[in-house]
PDB file of C-alpha atoms in Angstrom:
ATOM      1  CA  UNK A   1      28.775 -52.678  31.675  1.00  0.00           C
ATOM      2  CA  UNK A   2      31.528 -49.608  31.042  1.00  0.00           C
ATOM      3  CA  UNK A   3      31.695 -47.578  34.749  1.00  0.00           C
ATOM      4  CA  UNK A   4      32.543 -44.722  34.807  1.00  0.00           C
ATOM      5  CA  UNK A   5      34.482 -42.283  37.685  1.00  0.00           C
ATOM      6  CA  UNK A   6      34.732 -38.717  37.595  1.00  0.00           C
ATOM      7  CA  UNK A   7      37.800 -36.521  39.549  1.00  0.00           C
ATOM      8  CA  UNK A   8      38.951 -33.259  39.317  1.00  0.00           C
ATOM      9  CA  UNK A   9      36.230 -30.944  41.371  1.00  0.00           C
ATOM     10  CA  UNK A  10      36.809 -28.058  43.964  1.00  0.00           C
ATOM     11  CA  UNK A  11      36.584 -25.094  45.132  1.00  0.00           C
ATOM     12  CA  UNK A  12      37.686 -22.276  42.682  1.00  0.00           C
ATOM     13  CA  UNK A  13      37.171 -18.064  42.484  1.00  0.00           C
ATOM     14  CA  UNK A  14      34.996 -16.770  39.421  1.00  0.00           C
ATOM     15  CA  UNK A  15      36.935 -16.577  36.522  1.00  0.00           C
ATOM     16  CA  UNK A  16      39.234 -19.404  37.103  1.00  0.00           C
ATOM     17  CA  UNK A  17      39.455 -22.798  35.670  1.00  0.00           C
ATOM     18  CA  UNK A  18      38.949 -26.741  36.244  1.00  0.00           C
ATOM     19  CA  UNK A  19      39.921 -29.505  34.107  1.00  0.00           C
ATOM     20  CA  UNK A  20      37.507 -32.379  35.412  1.00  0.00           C
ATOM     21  CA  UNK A  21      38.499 -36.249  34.260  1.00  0.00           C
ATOM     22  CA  UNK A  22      36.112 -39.233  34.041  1.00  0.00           C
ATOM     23  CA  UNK A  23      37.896 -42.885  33.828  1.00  0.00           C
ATOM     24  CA  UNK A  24      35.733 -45.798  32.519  1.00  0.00           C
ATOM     25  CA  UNK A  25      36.678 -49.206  33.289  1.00  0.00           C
ATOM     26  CA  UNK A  26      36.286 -50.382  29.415  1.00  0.00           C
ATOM     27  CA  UNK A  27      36.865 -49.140  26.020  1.00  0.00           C
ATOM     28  CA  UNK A  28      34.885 -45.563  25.648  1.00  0.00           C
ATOM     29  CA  UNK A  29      34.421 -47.063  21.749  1.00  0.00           C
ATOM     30  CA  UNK A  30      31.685 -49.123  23.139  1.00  0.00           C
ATOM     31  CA  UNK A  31      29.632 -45.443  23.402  1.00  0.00           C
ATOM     32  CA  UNK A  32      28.338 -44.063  20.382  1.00  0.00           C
ATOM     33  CA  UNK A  33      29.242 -40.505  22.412  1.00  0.00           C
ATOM     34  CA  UNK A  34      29.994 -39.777  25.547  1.00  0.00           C
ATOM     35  CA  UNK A  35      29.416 -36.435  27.520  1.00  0.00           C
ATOM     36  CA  UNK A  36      29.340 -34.383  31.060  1.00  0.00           C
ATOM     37  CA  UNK A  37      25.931 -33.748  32.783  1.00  0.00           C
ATOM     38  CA  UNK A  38      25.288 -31.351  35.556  1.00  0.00           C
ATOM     39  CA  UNK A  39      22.936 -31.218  38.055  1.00  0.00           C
ATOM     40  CA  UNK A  40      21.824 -28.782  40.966  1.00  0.00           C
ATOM     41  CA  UNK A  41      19.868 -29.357  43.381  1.00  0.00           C
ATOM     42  CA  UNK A  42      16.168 -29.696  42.828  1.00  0.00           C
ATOM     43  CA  UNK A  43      17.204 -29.373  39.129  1.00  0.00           C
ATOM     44  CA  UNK A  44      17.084 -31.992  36.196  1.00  0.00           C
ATOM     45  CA  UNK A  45      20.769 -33.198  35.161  1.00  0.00           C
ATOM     46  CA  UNK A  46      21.745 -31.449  32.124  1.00  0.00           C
ATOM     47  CA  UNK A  47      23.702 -32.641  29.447  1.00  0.00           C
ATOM     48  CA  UNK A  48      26.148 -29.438  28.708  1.00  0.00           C
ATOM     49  CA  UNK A  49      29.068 -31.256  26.677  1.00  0.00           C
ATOM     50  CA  UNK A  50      28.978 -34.319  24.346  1.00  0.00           C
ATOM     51  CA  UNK A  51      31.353 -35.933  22.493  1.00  0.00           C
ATOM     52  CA  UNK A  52      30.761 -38.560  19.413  1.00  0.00           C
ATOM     53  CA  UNK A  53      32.918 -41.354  18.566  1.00  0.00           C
ATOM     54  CA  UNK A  54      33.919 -39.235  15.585  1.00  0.00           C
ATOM     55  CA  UNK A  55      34.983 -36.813  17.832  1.00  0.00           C
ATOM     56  CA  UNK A  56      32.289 -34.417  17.007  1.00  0.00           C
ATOM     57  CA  UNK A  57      31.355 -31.699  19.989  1.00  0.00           C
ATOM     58  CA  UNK A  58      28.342 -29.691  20.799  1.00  0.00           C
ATOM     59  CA  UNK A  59      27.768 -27.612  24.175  1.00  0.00           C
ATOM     60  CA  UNK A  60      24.991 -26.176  26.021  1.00  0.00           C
ATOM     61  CA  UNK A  61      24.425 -23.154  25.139  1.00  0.00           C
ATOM     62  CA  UNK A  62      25.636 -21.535  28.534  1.00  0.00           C
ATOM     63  CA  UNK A  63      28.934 -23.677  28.182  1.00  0.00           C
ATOM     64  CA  UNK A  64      29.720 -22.957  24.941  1.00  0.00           C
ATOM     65  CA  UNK A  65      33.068 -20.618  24.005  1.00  0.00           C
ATOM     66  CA  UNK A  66      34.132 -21.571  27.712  1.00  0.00           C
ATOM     67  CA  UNK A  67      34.223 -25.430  28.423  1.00  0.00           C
ATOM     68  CA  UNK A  68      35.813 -27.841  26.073  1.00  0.00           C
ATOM     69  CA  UNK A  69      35.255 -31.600  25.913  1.00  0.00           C
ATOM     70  CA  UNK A  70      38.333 -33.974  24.979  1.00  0.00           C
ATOM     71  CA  UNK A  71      39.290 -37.726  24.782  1.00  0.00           C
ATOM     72  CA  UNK A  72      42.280 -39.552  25.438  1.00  0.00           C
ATOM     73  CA  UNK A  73      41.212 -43.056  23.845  1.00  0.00           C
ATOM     74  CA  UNK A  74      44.340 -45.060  24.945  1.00  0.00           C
ATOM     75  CA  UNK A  75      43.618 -44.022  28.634  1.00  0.00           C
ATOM     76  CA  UNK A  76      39.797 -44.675  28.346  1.00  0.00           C
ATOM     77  CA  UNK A  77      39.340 -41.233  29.696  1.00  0.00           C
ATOM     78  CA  UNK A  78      36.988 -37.946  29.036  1.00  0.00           C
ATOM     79  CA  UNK A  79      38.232 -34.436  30.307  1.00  0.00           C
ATOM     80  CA  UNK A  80      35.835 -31.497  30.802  1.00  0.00           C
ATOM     81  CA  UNK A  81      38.547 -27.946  30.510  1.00  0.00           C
ATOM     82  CA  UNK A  82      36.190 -25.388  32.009  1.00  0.00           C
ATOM     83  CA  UNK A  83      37.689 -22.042  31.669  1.00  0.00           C
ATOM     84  CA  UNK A  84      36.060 -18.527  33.106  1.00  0.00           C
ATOM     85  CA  UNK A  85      34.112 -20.168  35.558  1.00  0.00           C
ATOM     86  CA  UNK A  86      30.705 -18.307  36.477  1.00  0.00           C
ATOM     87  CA  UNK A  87      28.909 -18.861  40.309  1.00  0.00           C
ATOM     88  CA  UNK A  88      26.212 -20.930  38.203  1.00  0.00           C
ATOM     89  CA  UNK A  89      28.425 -23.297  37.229  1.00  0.00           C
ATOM     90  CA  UNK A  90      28.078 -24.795  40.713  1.00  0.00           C
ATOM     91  CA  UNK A  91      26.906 -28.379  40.393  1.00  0.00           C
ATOM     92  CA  UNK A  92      27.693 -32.006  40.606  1.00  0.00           C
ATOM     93  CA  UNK A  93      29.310 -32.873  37.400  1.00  0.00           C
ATOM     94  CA  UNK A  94      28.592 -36.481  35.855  1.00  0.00           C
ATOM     95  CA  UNK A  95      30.072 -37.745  32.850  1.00  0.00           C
ATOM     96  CA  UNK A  96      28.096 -40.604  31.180  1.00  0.00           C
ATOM     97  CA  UNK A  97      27.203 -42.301  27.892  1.00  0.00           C
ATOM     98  CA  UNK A  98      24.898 -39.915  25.511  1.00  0.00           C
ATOM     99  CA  UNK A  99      22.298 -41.847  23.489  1.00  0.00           C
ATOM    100  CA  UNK A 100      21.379 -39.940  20.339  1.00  0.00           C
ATOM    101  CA  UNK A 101      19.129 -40.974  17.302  1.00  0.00           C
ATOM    102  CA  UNK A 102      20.783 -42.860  14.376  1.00  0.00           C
ATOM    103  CA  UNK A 103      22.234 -40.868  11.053  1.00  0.00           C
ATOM    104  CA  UNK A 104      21.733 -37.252  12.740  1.00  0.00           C
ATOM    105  CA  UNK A 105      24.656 -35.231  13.968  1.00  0.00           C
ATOM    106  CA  UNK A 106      25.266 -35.035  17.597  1.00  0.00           C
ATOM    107  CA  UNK A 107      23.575 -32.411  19.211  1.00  0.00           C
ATOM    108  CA  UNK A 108      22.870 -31.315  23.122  1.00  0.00           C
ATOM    109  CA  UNK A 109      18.703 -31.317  22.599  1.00  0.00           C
ATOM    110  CA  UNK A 110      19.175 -34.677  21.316  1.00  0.00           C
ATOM    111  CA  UNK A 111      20.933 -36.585  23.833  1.00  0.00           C
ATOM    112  CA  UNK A 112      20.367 -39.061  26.368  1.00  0.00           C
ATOM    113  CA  UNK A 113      22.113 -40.433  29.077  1.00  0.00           C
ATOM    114  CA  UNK A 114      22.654 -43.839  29.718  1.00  0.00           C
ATOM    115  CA  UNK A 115      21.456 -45.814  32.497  1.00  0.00           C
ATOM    116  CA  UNK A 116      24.960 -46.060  35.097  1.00  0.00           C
ATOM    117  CA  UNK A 117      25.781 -43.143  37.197  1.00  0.00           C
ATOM    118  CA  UNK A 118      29.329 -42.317  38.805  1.00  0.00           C
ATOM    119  CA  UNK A 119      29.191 -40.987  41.818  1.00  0.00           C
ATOM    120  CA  UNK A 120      30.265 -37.497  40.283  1.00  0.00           C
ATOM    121  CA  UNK A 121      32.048 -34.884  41.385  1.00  0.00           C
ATOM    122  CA  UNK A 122      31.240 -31.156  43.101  1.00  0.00           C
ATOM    123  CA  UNK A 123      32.345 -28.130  41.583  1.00  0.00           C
ATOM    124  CA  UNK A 124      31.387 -25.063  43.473  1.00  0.00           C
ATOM    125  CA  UNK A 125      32.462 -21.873  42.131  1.00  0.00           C
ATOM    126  CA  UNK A 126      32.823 -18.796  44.788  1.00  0.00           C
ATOM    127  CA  UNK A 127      34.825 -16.442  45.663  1.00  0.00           C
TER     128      UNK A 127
END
């Protein structure tokens, strides 16, 4: 079973920026797509960026034009840019395997996560 760490949260003012990494301990081929959750407290975790093995993206709609998803397949690693940070970005951030239906493209509505959990990591934006 692929685990999977996440780095790269903190403190930052509105308006700035985070670039958030998750390292998994096997090949990230083994996931049809992979993808960042978020979760606040007393809240579901929500899938907000996904990425297929075909390196096709899709973003929640309140991420979208402002957080970009990437892959660096010889390091086994996903990044999460987040640019123009907002106070309600402020969650634990989770990157984990998204599980979407065969032959339809990748889309947010569609995924689910897999069944590991990292421990995540806090991102608290404030000024």
């Amino acid at each position: 079973q692929v685990k999977l760490v996440e780095s790269g949260g903190g403190l930052v003012q509105p308006g700035g920026s985070l670039r958030l990494s998750c390292s998994a301990s096997g090949s990230l081929s083994d996931f049809r797509a992979v993808g960042w959750y978020r979760q606040v407290p007393g809240s579901q975790r929500d899938l907000v960026a996904l990425m297929s093995r075909a390196g096709v993206t899709d973003y929640a709609t309140s991420v979208k034009g402002r957080f970009t998803i990437s892959r660096d397949n010889a390091k086994n690693t996903v990044f999460l840019q987040m640019n123009a940070l907002e106070p309600e970005d402020t969650a634990v951030y989770y990157c984990n395997e998204v599980i979407l239906p065969m032959d339809v493209p990748p889309r947010i509505r569609l995924g689910k996560p897999g069944t590991s959990w990292g421990q995540g990591t806090q991102v608290t934006v404030s000024s």
